[in-house]
Amino acid sequence: MDYSDIDLKRDDGGGLAAEAPVERPFPAAGTGDAATLARAPADGDAACHGGKAEMRAAAAKAGQNEILERYAKDYPAGPHDQPQSMCPAFGSLRVGLRMRRTATVLSGSACCVYGLTFTSHFYGARRTVGYVPFNSETLVTGKLFEDIREAVHELADPALYDAIVVTNLCVPTASGVPLRLLPKEIEGVRIIGIDVPGFGVPTHAEAKDILAGAMLAYARGEAEEGPVAAPAGGRNERPSVALLGEMFPADPMVIGRLLAPMGLAAGPVVPTREWRELYAALDCTVAAAIHPFYTASIREFEMAGRPVVGSAPVGVEGTAEWLSRIGEAAAVPASRVATAQNAILPAIRGALAGSPVRGRITLSGYEGSELLVARLLVESGADVRYVGTACPKTPWSAADREWLEARGVHVKFRASLEDDLAAFAEFSPDLAIGTTPVVQTAKQSGTPALYFTNLISSRPLMGPAGAGSLAEVINGAIGGKPRFDRMKAFFEGVGEGYASGIWEDVPQKPKPAKIRADVAINGRKAPTYDAGMGDV
């Protein structure tokens, strides 16, 4: 990588963080009051409720086949089409909002934009989110694209931004709004246009990869054309390992200490927090797919000639194997790899022994780190029976899958809610770790449960710190079983589900359509449950 001495203008690390968060409609030229336009009913607003098949067909007719085919290859769906998840565009939106000197503009139905911005601010974003509204006329005539282009030109201030991200949601994607025709840069501000339709991207985790991959592709093109800005802290003199996937903030530092005896350094974490880190990431010696579903980003590293290694340094065996594969990919002598292993493995082994986990566990989530957490729990002594992840099977998750399956763990990629509930019913765990509806079902049955995203993935996983981080919360939750038993006994007979509440007459159970999951655990079909009732 050829670096220049150019010093990109920097803000205080928050971009527009000092501003009050607002969802600002950009005026549509010649169409009058933008706020009125944003509230006006549009054919597109109704069309977004027409179903995935209709949206896919419309997108194909609008010339979006190339995008949809690439997404289908990068993010293959499961037999049930896709897992239940929040709008996938939340993932790419969050990546953009976390980057310094990066503006974000959404184009989609007003209800979708409201929901996405609400969720992003709920999760701590303090940035203005741009919004280009539309109605049936501007959508059909192509005026929407002109409005987007005008908004981008209005925003493109190099004193404020390094990049502007424009995201098409479902309706603009299905209508063929051609973000690829936007200028690549305006006054030195990069313009990144992406399509993140709910009918083409299975999960919000994979939408993070769409934006990260698009930015890496842009940065790689810049690096190939000439010198680029050096990292803010200067270029690392040691060969680096770029880390792919969002993780607990302490984990990259722990990985850096693991790599140091091998003469390697931990490189930037992708998705990055600022543009110039993309160059440093591509300048790595090895890319580590900590989260193995970043297919588009991995493609950019491979096109840059960088080898990619899957899995992560979790537990004793996971750390030993990962260091060995990183050393091989980086051409590190075996003696230095052994030195690194010997320096850290006793401490991890001691941390695991000092914080054992006892109990049967089922685990599921949609972050992409589910298999890593399962490995750590197994090495901690837990009886893990099932791991479900909403993310797809990829070559970079193979090592973790094989390790878990060799120890009798049922691994399910593209797991649906029905898969997770079937596993809970089959294995009767002491603790269920999963998404909100799984946690709800478990607690209603009197089983302790933990929400994966907030209580598990928000903890360190790597090195000795990771080895002891889960035991306290896991054992504490399992130890709370007597409280659930007391609560169930106290509320026994008061009614639940359709019979909950106060009734003058005996409540009658409704007869909704039956739903059967397309899943079998140990050859046993999933239980049928009533749609809308949540009873298993």
Coordinates of C-alpha atoms in Angstrom, one line a residue:
M1 CA 0.0 0.0 0.0
D2 CA 1.4 3.4 -1.0
Y3 CA 0.6 6.0 1.5
S4 CA 0.9 9.8 1.1
D5 CA 1.4 12.4 3.7
I6 CA -2.1 13.8 3.2
D7 CA -3.8 14.4 6.5
L8 CA -7.6 14.1 6.1
K9 CA -9.6 16.7 7.9
R10 CA -10.8 15.2 11.2
D11 CA -13.6 16.1 13.5
D12 CA -13.9 15.3 17.2
G13 CA -14.7 11.7 16.5
G14 CA -18.4 12.2 16.4
G15 CA -19.1 13.7 13.0
L16 CA -22.5 15.4 13.6
A17 CA -22.7 14.1 17.1
A18 CA -23.2 17.6 18.5
E19 CA -26.4 18.0 16.6
A20 CA -29.7 16.9 17.9
P21 CA -30.8 13.8 16.0
V22 CA -33.3 14.6 13.4
E23 CA -34.8 12.9 10.3
R24 CA -34.4 15.7 7.7
P25 CA -36.3 15.4 4.5
F26 CA -34.4 17.0 1.6
P27 CA -36.6 19.3 -0.5
A28 CA -37.6 17.8 -3.8
A29 CA -36.9 20.4 -6.4
G30 CA -40.0 21.9 -7.9
T31 CA -42.4 19.9 -5.8
G32 CA -43.2 22.3 -2.9
D33 CA -43.1 21.6 0.8
A34 CA -40.9 18.5 1.5
A35 CA -42.6 17.7 4.8
T36 CA -46.0 17.5 3.1
L37 CA -44.5 15.3 0.4
A38 CA -43.0 13.0 3.1
R39 CA -46.5 12.5 4.5
A40 CA -48.3 12.1 1.2
P41 CA -49.5 8.5 0.4
A42 CA -47.5 6.9 -2.4
D43 CA -48.1 3.9 -4.5
G44 CA -44.7 2.7 -3.3
D45 CA -45.8 2.8 0.3
A46 CA -48.6 0.4 -0.4
A47 CA -46.4 -1.7 -2.8
C48 CA -43.9 -2.5 0.0
H49 CA -46.6 -4.6 1.7
G50 CA -47.2 -6.7 -1.4
G51 CA -44.9 -9.6 -0.5
K52 CA -41.4 -10.6 -1.4
A53 CA -42.3 -12.4 -4.6
E54 CA -44.0 -9.4 -6.0
M55 CA -41.1 -7.1 -5.0
R56 CA -38.5 -9.4 -6.5
A57 CA -40.5 -9.6 -9.7
A58 CA -40.7 -5.8 -9.9
A59 CA -37.0 -5.4 -9.2
A60 CA -36.2 -7.9 -12.0
K61 CA -38.4 -6.0 -14.4
A62 CA -36.6 -2.8 -13.3
G63 CA -33.2 -4.2 -14.3
Q64 CA -32.0 -5.1 -10.8
N65 CA -31.3 -8.8 -11.7
E66 CA -27.5 -8.3 -11.3
I67 CA -27.8 -7.0 -7.7
L68 CA -30.4 -9.7 -6.7
E69 CA -28.3 -12.5 -8.2
R70 CA -25.1 -11.3 -6.4
Y71 CA -27.0 -11.1 -3.1
A72 CA -28.5 -14.5 -3.6
K73 CA -25.0 -15.9 -4.1
D74 CA -23.3 -13.9 -1.3
Y75 CA -26.2 -14.4 1.2
P76 CA -28.0 -17.7 0.4
A77 CA -31.3 -18.2 2.1
G78 CA -32.5 -21.3 3.8
P79 CA -35.4 -23.6 3.1
H80 CA -37.7 -21.2 4.9
D81 CA -36.6 -18.3 2.7
Q82 CA -35.0 -16.2 5.5
P83 CA -34.9 -16.0 9.3
Q84 CA -37.2 -13.7 11.3
S85 CA -35.2 -10.6 11.9
M86 CA -35.4 -6.8 12.0
C87 CA -35.2 -4.9 8.7
P88 CA -31.8 -5.8 7.2
A89 CA -31.1 -2.1 6.3
F90 CA -30.6 -1.5 10.0
G91 CA -27.2 -3.2 9.8
S92 CA -25.8 -1.0 7.0
L93 CA -27.3 2.1 8.6
R94 CA -25.6 1.3 11.9
V95 CA -22.2 0.9 10.1
G96 CA -22.5 4.2 8.4
L97 CA -23.7 6.0 11.5
R98 CA -20.7 4.7 13.4
M99 CA -18.2 6.1 10.9
R100 CA -16.6 9.5 11.4
R101 CA -17.1 12.1 8.7
T102 CA -19.7 10.0 7.0
A103 CA -23.2 11.2 6.0
T104 CA -26.1 8.8 5.7
V105 CA -29.1 9.2 3.4
L106 CA -32.1 6.8 3.1
S107 CA -34.5 6.5 0.2
G108 CA -37.5 4.5 1.0
S109 CA -41.1 4.5 2.3
A110 CA -41.6 7.0 5.1
C111 CA -42.8 4.2 7.5
C112 CA -39.5 2.3 6.9
V113 CA -37.3 5.4 7.4
Y114 CA -39.1 6.2 10.6
G115 CA -38.6 2.7 12.0
L116 CA -34.9 2.6 11.0
T117 CA -34.0 6.0 12.4
F118 CA -35.9 5.3 15.6
T119 CA -34.0 2.0 16.0
S120 CA -30.7 3.6 15.2
H121 CA -31.2 6.3 17.8
F122 CA -32.4 3.8 20.3
Y123 CA -29.1 2.0 19.9
G124 CA -27.2 5.2 20.6
A125 CA -26.7 6.9 17.2
R126 CA -26.4 10.7 17.5
R127 CA -26.2 11.6 13.9
T128 CA -28.6 13.3 11.5
V129 CA -30.1 10.8 9.0
G130 CA -30.9 12.2 5.6
Y131 CA -34.2 11.2 4.0
V132 CA -35.2 11.7 0.3
P133 CA -39.0 11.3 0.2
F134 CA -41.0 10.3 -2.8
N135 CA -44.5 9.8 -4.2
S136 CA -45.9 7.7 -7.0
E137 CA -45.1 10.4 -9.6
T138 CA -41.5 11.0 -8.6
L139 CA -40.9 7.3 -8.3
V140 CA -42.3 6.4 -11.7
T141 CA -41.0 9.4 -13.7
G142 CA -37.4 9.1 -12.3
K143 CA -37.7 12.4 -10.4
L144 CA -36.8 10.5 -7.2
F145 CA -33.3 9.8 -8.6
E146 CA -32.9 13.5 -9.5
D147 CA -33.9 14.4 -6.0
I148 CA -31.3 12.0 -4.5
R149 CA -28.6 13.4 -6.8
E150 CA -29.6 16.9 -5.7
A151 CA -29.5 15.9 -2.0
V152 CA -26.0 14.4 -2.5
H153 CA -24.7 17.5 -4.1
E154 CA -26.2 19.6 -1.3
L155 CA -24.5 17.5 1.3
A156 CA -21.1 17.0 -0.3
D157 CA -19.0 19.4 1.8
P158 CA -15.4 18.2 2.1
A159 CA -14.9 20.2 5.3
L160 CA -17.5 17.9 6.9
Y161 CA -17.4 14.6 5.1
D162 CA -15.2 12.0 3.6
A163 CA -18.1 10.0 2.3
I164 CA -21.8 10.0 1.8
V165 CA -23.7 6.7 1.9
V166 CA -27.0 6.6 0.0
T167 CA -29.2 3.5 0.7
N168 CA -32.1 2.3 -1.3
L169 CA -34.7 0.5 0.7
C170 CA -37.3 -2.0 -0.7
V171 CA -39.5 0.2 -2.9
P172 CA -36.7 2.2 -4.6
T173 CA -34.8 -1.0 -5.2
A174 CA -37.8 -2.7 -6.6
S175 CA -38.5 0.3 -8.8
G176 CA -34.9 0.3 -10.2
V177 CA -33.7 3.7 -8.8
P178 CA -30.2 3.6 -10.3
L179 CA -27.8 4.7 -7.5
R180 CA -24.9 3.4 -9.6
L181 CA -25.4 6.5 -11.8
L182 CA -24.7 8.8 -9.0
P183 CA -21.3 10.6 -9.3
K184 CA -18.4 8.7 -7.7
E185 CA -17.2 11.8 -5.9
I186 CA -18.2 15.4 -5.5
E187 CA -15.7 18.0 -4.4
G188 CA -13.5 15.2 -3.0
V189 CA -16.4 13.6 -1.1
R190 CA -16.9 9.9 -2.0
I191 CA -20.4 8.8 -2.9
I192 CA -21.4 5.2 -2.0
G193 CA -24.8 4.0 -3.3
I194 CA -26.1 0.6 -2.0
D195 CA -29.3 -1.3 -2.3
V196 CA -30.5 -3.1 0.9
P197 CA -33.9 -4.5 0.2
G198 CA -35.6 -6.8 2.7
F199 CA -36.6 -9.1 -0.1
G200 CA -32.9 -9.6 -1.2
V201 CA -30.8 -9.5 2.1
P202 CA -31.7 -12.1 4.7
T203 CA -30.4 -10.4 7.9
H204 CA -29.2 -7.1 9.2
A205 CA -25.9 -8.7 10.0
E206 CA -25.3 -9.3 6.3
A207 CA -26.3 -5.8 5.4
K208 CA -23.3 -4.6 7.4
D209 CA -21.2 -6.6 4.9
I210 CA -22.9 -4.9 2.0
L211 CA -21.7 -1.4 3.1
A212 CA -18.3 -2.6 4.4
G213 CA -17.7 -4.4 1.1
A214 CA -18.7 -1.4 -1.0
M215 CA -16.4 0.8 1.0
L216 CA -13.5 -1.6 0.7
A217 CA -14.0 -1.9 -3.0
Y218 CA -13.9 1.9 -3.3
A219 CA -10.8 2.2 -1.1
R220 CA -9.1 -0.6 -3.0
G221 CA -9.7 1.3 -6.3
E222 CA -8.2 4.5 -4.7
A223 CA -5.1 2.6 -3.5
E224 CA -4.6 1.1 -6.9
E225 CA -4.7 4.5 -8.5
G226 CA -2.1 6.1 -6.3
P227 CA -1.0 7.2 -2.8
V228 CA -3.6 7.3 -0.1
A229 CA -3.9 8.9 3.3
A230 CA -1.8 7.1 6.0
P231 CA -3.6 5.8 9.2
A232 CA -4.2 8.5 11.8
G233 CA -1.8 6.8 14.2
G234 CA 0.8 6.0 11.5
R235 CA 1.5 2.8 9.7
N236 CA 2.3 -0.2 11.9
E237 CA 5.8 -1.4 11.2
R238 CA 4.8 -5.0 11.9
P239 CA 2.7 -7.1 9.5
S240 CA -0.9 -6.8 10.5
V241 CA -4.0 -9.0 10.7
A242 CA -7.2 -7.2 9.7
L243 CA -10.1 -8.3 11.8
L244 CA -13.5 -8.8 10.1
G245 CA -16.6 -8.4 12.1
E246 CA -17.9 -6.3 15.0
M247 CA -16.8 -7.5 18.4
F248 CA -16.4 -6.4 22.0
P249 CA -14.0 -3.4 22.1
A250 CA -11.5 -5.2 24.3
D251 CA -11.2 -8.2 21.9
P252 CA -9.0 -6.5 19.3
M253 CA -6.6 -5.5 22.0
V254 CA -6.5 -9.0 23.3
I255 CA -5.9 -10.4 19.8
G256 CA -3.0 -7.9 19.4
R257 CA -1.3 -9.3 22.5
L258 CA -1.8 -12.8 21.2
L259 CA -0.2 -12.0 17.9
A260 CA 2.8 -10.0 19.3
P261 CA 5.1 -13.0 20.0
M262 CA 4.6 -13.9 16.4
G263 CA 5.8 -10.5 15.2
L264 CA 2.3 -9.6 14.0
A265 CA 0.0 -6.8 15.0
A266 CA -3.8 -6.5 15.1
G267 CA -4.9 -4.4 12.2
P268 CA -8.2 -2.3 11.9
V269 CA -11.5 -3.9 12.6
V270 CA -13.8 -3.9 9.6
P271 CA -16.4 -2.3 9.5
T272 CA -14.1 0.6 10.3
R273 CA -14.8 3.8 12.2
E274 CA -13.2 6.1 9.6
W275 CA -12.3 6.0 5.9
R276 CA -8.5 5.9 6.1
E277 CA -8.7 2.7 8.2
L278 CA -10.0 1.0 5.1
Y279 CA -6.6 1.5 3.4
A280 CA -4.8 0.1 6.5
A281 CA -7.1 -2.9 6.6
L282 CA -6.4 -3.7 2.9
D283 CA -2.7 -3.3 3.7
C284 CA -2.8 -6.3 6.0
T285 CA -0.8 -9.5 5.7
V286 CA -3.8 -11.7 6.6
A287 CA -7.5 -11.0 7.0
A288 CA -9.2 -12.8 9.9
A289 CA -12.9 -13.5 9.3
I290 CA -13.9 -13.4 13.0
H291 CA -17.5 -13.2 11.8
P292 CA -17.5 -15.6 8.8
F293 CA -20.4 -14.2 6.8
Y294 CA -18.8 -11.0 5.5
T295 CA -18.7 -12.5 2.0
A296 CA -18.4 -9.2 0.0
S297 CA -15.7 -7.9 2.3
I298 CA -13.8 -11.2 2.1
R299 CA -14.0 -10.9 -1.7
E300 CA -12.3 -7.5 -1.6
F301 CA -9.4 -8.8 0.6
E302 CA -8.9 -11.8 -1.8
M303 CA -8.9 -9.4 -4.8
A304 CA -6.2 -7.4 -3.0
G305 CA -4.2 -10.7 -2.7
R306 CA -4.7 -11.2 1.0
P307 CA -5.3 -14.7 2.5
V308 CA -8.4 -15.1 4.7
V309 CA -8.5 -17.2 7.9
G310 CA -11.7 -18.2 9.6
S311 CA -12.7 -18.7 13.3
A312 CA -11.2 -16.8 16.2
P313 CA -9.0 -17.3 19.3
V314 CA -11.6 -18.6 21.7
G315 CA -10.9 -21.2 24.4
V316 CA -7.7 -23.3 24.5
E317 CA -8.2 -25.4 21.4
G318 CA -9.7 -22.5 19.4
T319 CA -6.8 -20.2 20.3
A320 CA -4.1 -22.8 19.5
E321 CA -5.7 -23.6 16.1
W322 CA -6.3 -20.0 15.1
L323 CA -2.7 -18.9 16.0
S324 CA -1.4 -21.9 13.9
R325 CA -3.5 -21.0 10.9
I326 CA -2.7 -17.3 11.1
G327 CA 1.0 -18.2 11.4
E328 CA 0.8 -20.4 8.4
A329 CA -1.0 -17.8 6.3
A330 CA 1.5 -15.1 7.3
A331 CA 4.6 -17.3 6.8
V332 CA 5.6 -17.1 10.5
P333 CA 8.1 -19.8 11.5
A334 CA 6.6 -22.6 13.5
S335 CA 8.9 -21.9 16.5
R336 CA 7.4 -18.4 16.9
V337 CA 3.9 -19.8 16.6
A338 CA 4.7 -22.2 19.4
T339 CA 6.1 -19.4 21.5
A340 CA 2.9 -17.4 21.1
Q341 CA 0.8 -20.5 22.0
N342 CA 2.9 -21.3 25.0
A343 CA 2.7 -17.8 26.2
I344 CA -1.1 -17.6 26.4
L345 CA -2.6 -21.1 26.5
P346 CA -1.8 -21.8 30.2
A347 CA -3.5 -18.6 31.2
I348 CA -6.6 -19.5 29.2
R349 CA -6.7 -23.0 30.5
G350 CA -6.5 -21.6 34.1
A351 CA -9.3 -19.1 33.4
L352 CA -11.5 -21.9 32.1
A353 CA -10.8 -24.2 35.1
G354 CA -11.4 -21.3 37.5
S355 CA -14.8 -20.4 36.0
P356 CA -16.5 -23.7 35.0
V357 CA -20.0 -23.7 33.5
R358 CA -22.4 -26.5 34.5
G359 CA -25.7 -27.1 32.8
R360 CA -27.4 -28.0 29.6
I361 CA -27.7 -25.0 27.1
T362 CA -29.3 -24.3 23.8
L363 CA -28.0 -21.2 22.0
S364 CA -29.2 -19.1 19.1
G365 CA -28.8 -15.6 17.7
Y366 CA -28.4 -13.4 14.7
E367 CA -25.0 -11.6 15.3
G368 CA -22.7 -14.1 13.6
S369 CA -20.7 -15.0 16.7
E370 CA -23.0 -17.8 17.9
L371 CA -20.6 -20.7 17.0
L372 CA -17.7 -18.9 18.7
V373 CA -19.7 -18.5 21.9
A374 CA -20.8 -22.2 21.8
R375 CA -17.1 -23.3 21.5
L376 CA -16.2 -21.2 24.5
L377 CA -19.1 -22.6 26.5
V378 CA -18.2 -26.2 25.6
E379 CA -14.6 -25.7 26.7
S380 CA -16.0 -24.1 29.9
G381 CA -17.7 -27.4 30.7
A382 CA -21.3 -26.6 29.5
D383 CA -23.4 -29.3 27.9
V384 CA -24.3 -27.4 24.7
R385 CA -26.9 -29.3 22.6
Y386 CA -27.9 -26.9 19.9
V387 CA -26.5 -23.8 18.2
G388 CA -28.7 -21.8 15.8
T389 CA -27.5 -18.8 13.8
A390 CA -29.5 -16.7 11.4
C391 CA -26.3 -16.3 9.3
P392 CA -25.4 -18.7 6.4
K393 CA -22.9 -21.5 6.3
T394 CA -19.7 -20.3 4.7
P395 CA -16.2 -21.8 4.1
W396 CA -14.9 -19.6 7.0
S397 CA -17.3 -21.1 9.5
A398 CA -16.3 -24.7 8.6
A399 CA -13.7 -25.1 11.4
D400 CA -16.1 -24.1 14.1
R401 CA -19.0 -26.2 12.7
E402 CA -16.8 -29.3 12.5
W403 CA -15.4 -28.8 16.0
L404 CA -18.9 -28.4 17.5
E405 CA -20.4 -31.3 15.6
A406 CA -17.6 -33.6 16.6
R407 CA -18.7 -32.9 20.2
G408 CA -22.3 -33.7 19.6
V409 CA -23.6 -30.2 19.1
H410 CA -26.5 -29.8 16.6
V411 CA -25.5 -26.8 14.4
K412 CA -28.2 -25.0 12.4
F413 CA -27.4 -22.2 9.9
R414 CA -30.1 -19.9 8.7
A415 CA -32.0 -21.0 11.8
S416 CA -35.6 -19.8 12.1
L417 CA -37.6 -19.1 15.2
E418 CA -39.3 -22.5 14.7
D419 CA -35.9 -24.2 14.6
D420 CA -34.9 -22.6 17.9
L421 CA -38.2 -23.4 19.6
A422 CA -38.0 -27.0 18.4
A423 CA -34.5 -27.3 19.9
F424 CA -35.7 -25.9 23.2
A425 CA -38.6 -28.4 23.2
E426 CA -36.4 -31.3 22.3
F427 CA -33.5 -30.7 24.7
S428 CA -35.2 -29.2 27.7
P429 CA -32.1 -27.1 28.6
D430 CA -31.2 -25.6 32.0
L431 CA -30.7 -22.3 30.2
A432 CA -31.8 -21.0 26.8
I433 CA -29.8 -18.3 25.1
G434 CA -31.5 -16.7 22.2
T435 CA -33.5 -14.0 20.6
T436 CA -36.4 -12.2 22.4
P437 CA -39.2 -14.7 21.4
V438 CA -37.0 -17.7 22.4
V439 CA -36.3 -16.0 25.8
Q440 CA -40.0 -15.3 26.3
T441 CA -41.0 -18.9 25.5
A442 CA -38.3 -20.3 27.8
K443 CA -39.2 -18.0 30.7
Q444 CA -42.9 -18.7 30.3
S445 CA -42.1 -22.4 30.7
G446 CA -40.1 -21.7 33.9
T447 CA -36.7 -22.0 32.3
P448 CA -33.9 -19.4 32.8
A449 CA -33.0 -17.6 29.6
L450 CA -30.7 -14.8 28.4
Y451 CA -31.0 -12.5 25.4
F452 CA -27.9 -13.2 23.2
T453 CA -27.4 -9.7 21.7
N454 CA -27.4 -7.7 24.9
L455 CA -26.2 -10.2 27.5
I456 CA -23.8 -12.5 25.6
S457 CA -22.4 -10.9 22.5
S458 CA -21.6 -7.7 24.5
R459 CA -18.9 -9.5 26.5
P460 CA -15.3 -10.3 25.6
L461 CA -14.6 -13.7 24.0
M462 CA -10.9 -13.8 23.2
G463 CA -8.0 -14.9 25.4
P464 CA -8.1 -15.3 29.2
A465 CA -10.5 -12.4 29.6
G466 CA -13.0 -14.1 27.3
A467 CA -12.5 -17.5 29.0
G468 CA -13.9 -16.2 32.3
S469 CA -16.4 -13.6 31.1
L470 CA -19.4 -15.9 30.5
A471 CA -19.3 -18.1 33.6
E472 CA -20.7 -15.5 36.0
V473 CA -23.7 -14.5 33.9
I474 CA -24.4 -18.1 32.7
N475 CA -24.1 -19.7 36.2
G476 CA -26.1 -16.8 37.7
A477 CA -28.9 -17.4 35.3
I478 CA -29.0 -21.1 35.8
G479 CA -28.9 -20.6 39.5
G480 CA -32.1 -18.6 39.3
K481 CA -34.2 -21.6 38.4
P482 CA -35.8 -21.8 41.9
R483 CA -37.2 -18.3 41.4
F484 CA -38.9 -19.4 38.2
D485 CA -40.4 -22.4 40.0
R486 CA -41.8 -20.2 42.8
M487 CA -43.3 -17.8 40.3
K488 CA -44.9 -20.6 38.2
A489 CA -46.4 -22.1 41.4
F490 CA -47.7 -18.7 42.6
F491 CA -49.4 -17.9 39.3
E492 CA -50.6 -21.4 38.5
G493 CA -54.1 -21.4 37.2
V494 CA -54.5 -17.7 36.6
G495 CA -54.6 -18.2 32.8
E496 CA -52.1 -17.7 30.0
G497 CA -52.1 -17.1 26.3
Y498 CA -55.7 -16.8 25.1
A499 CA -57.0 -17.3 28.6
S500 CA -55.0 -14.6 30.3
G501 CA -56.7 -11.6 31.9
I502 CA -60.1 -11.3 33.7
W503 CA -63.1 -12.9 32.1
E504 CA -66.8 -12.9 33.0
D505 CA -67.3 -16.1 31.0
V506 CA -65.0 -19.1 30.4
P507 CA -62.6 -18.0 27.6
Q508 CA -62.7 -20.1 24.4
K509 CA -59.6 -21.0 22.5
P510 CA -59.6 -19.6 19.0
K511 CA -58.8 -21.8 16.0
P512 CA -56.1 -20.1 13.9
A513 CA -54.3 -21.8 11.0
K514 CA -51.6 -24.3 12.1
I515 CA -48.0 -23.7 11.2
R516 CA -45.4 -26.5 11.2
A517 CA -41.7 -25.7 11.1
D518 CA -39.6 -27.4 8.4
V519 CA -37.1 -28.7 10.9
A520 CA -36.1 -31.9 12.5
I521 CA -33.9 -32.2 15.6
N522 CA -32.5 -35.7 16.1
G523 CA -35.0 -36.9 13.5
R524 CA -37.9 -35.6 15.5
K525 CA -40.2 -33.1 13.8
A526 CA -40.8 -29.7 15.4
P527 CA -44.0 -29.2 17.3
T528 CA -47.0 -27.5 15.7
Y529 CA -48.0 -24.3 17.2
D530 CA -50.9 -21.8 16.7
A531 CA -50.1 -18.8 14.6
G532 CA -50.2 -15.6 16.5
M533 CA -50.5 -17.3 19.9
G534 CA -46.9 -18.2 20.5
D535 CA -47.8 -21.4 22.4
V536 CA -45.5 -24.4 21.7

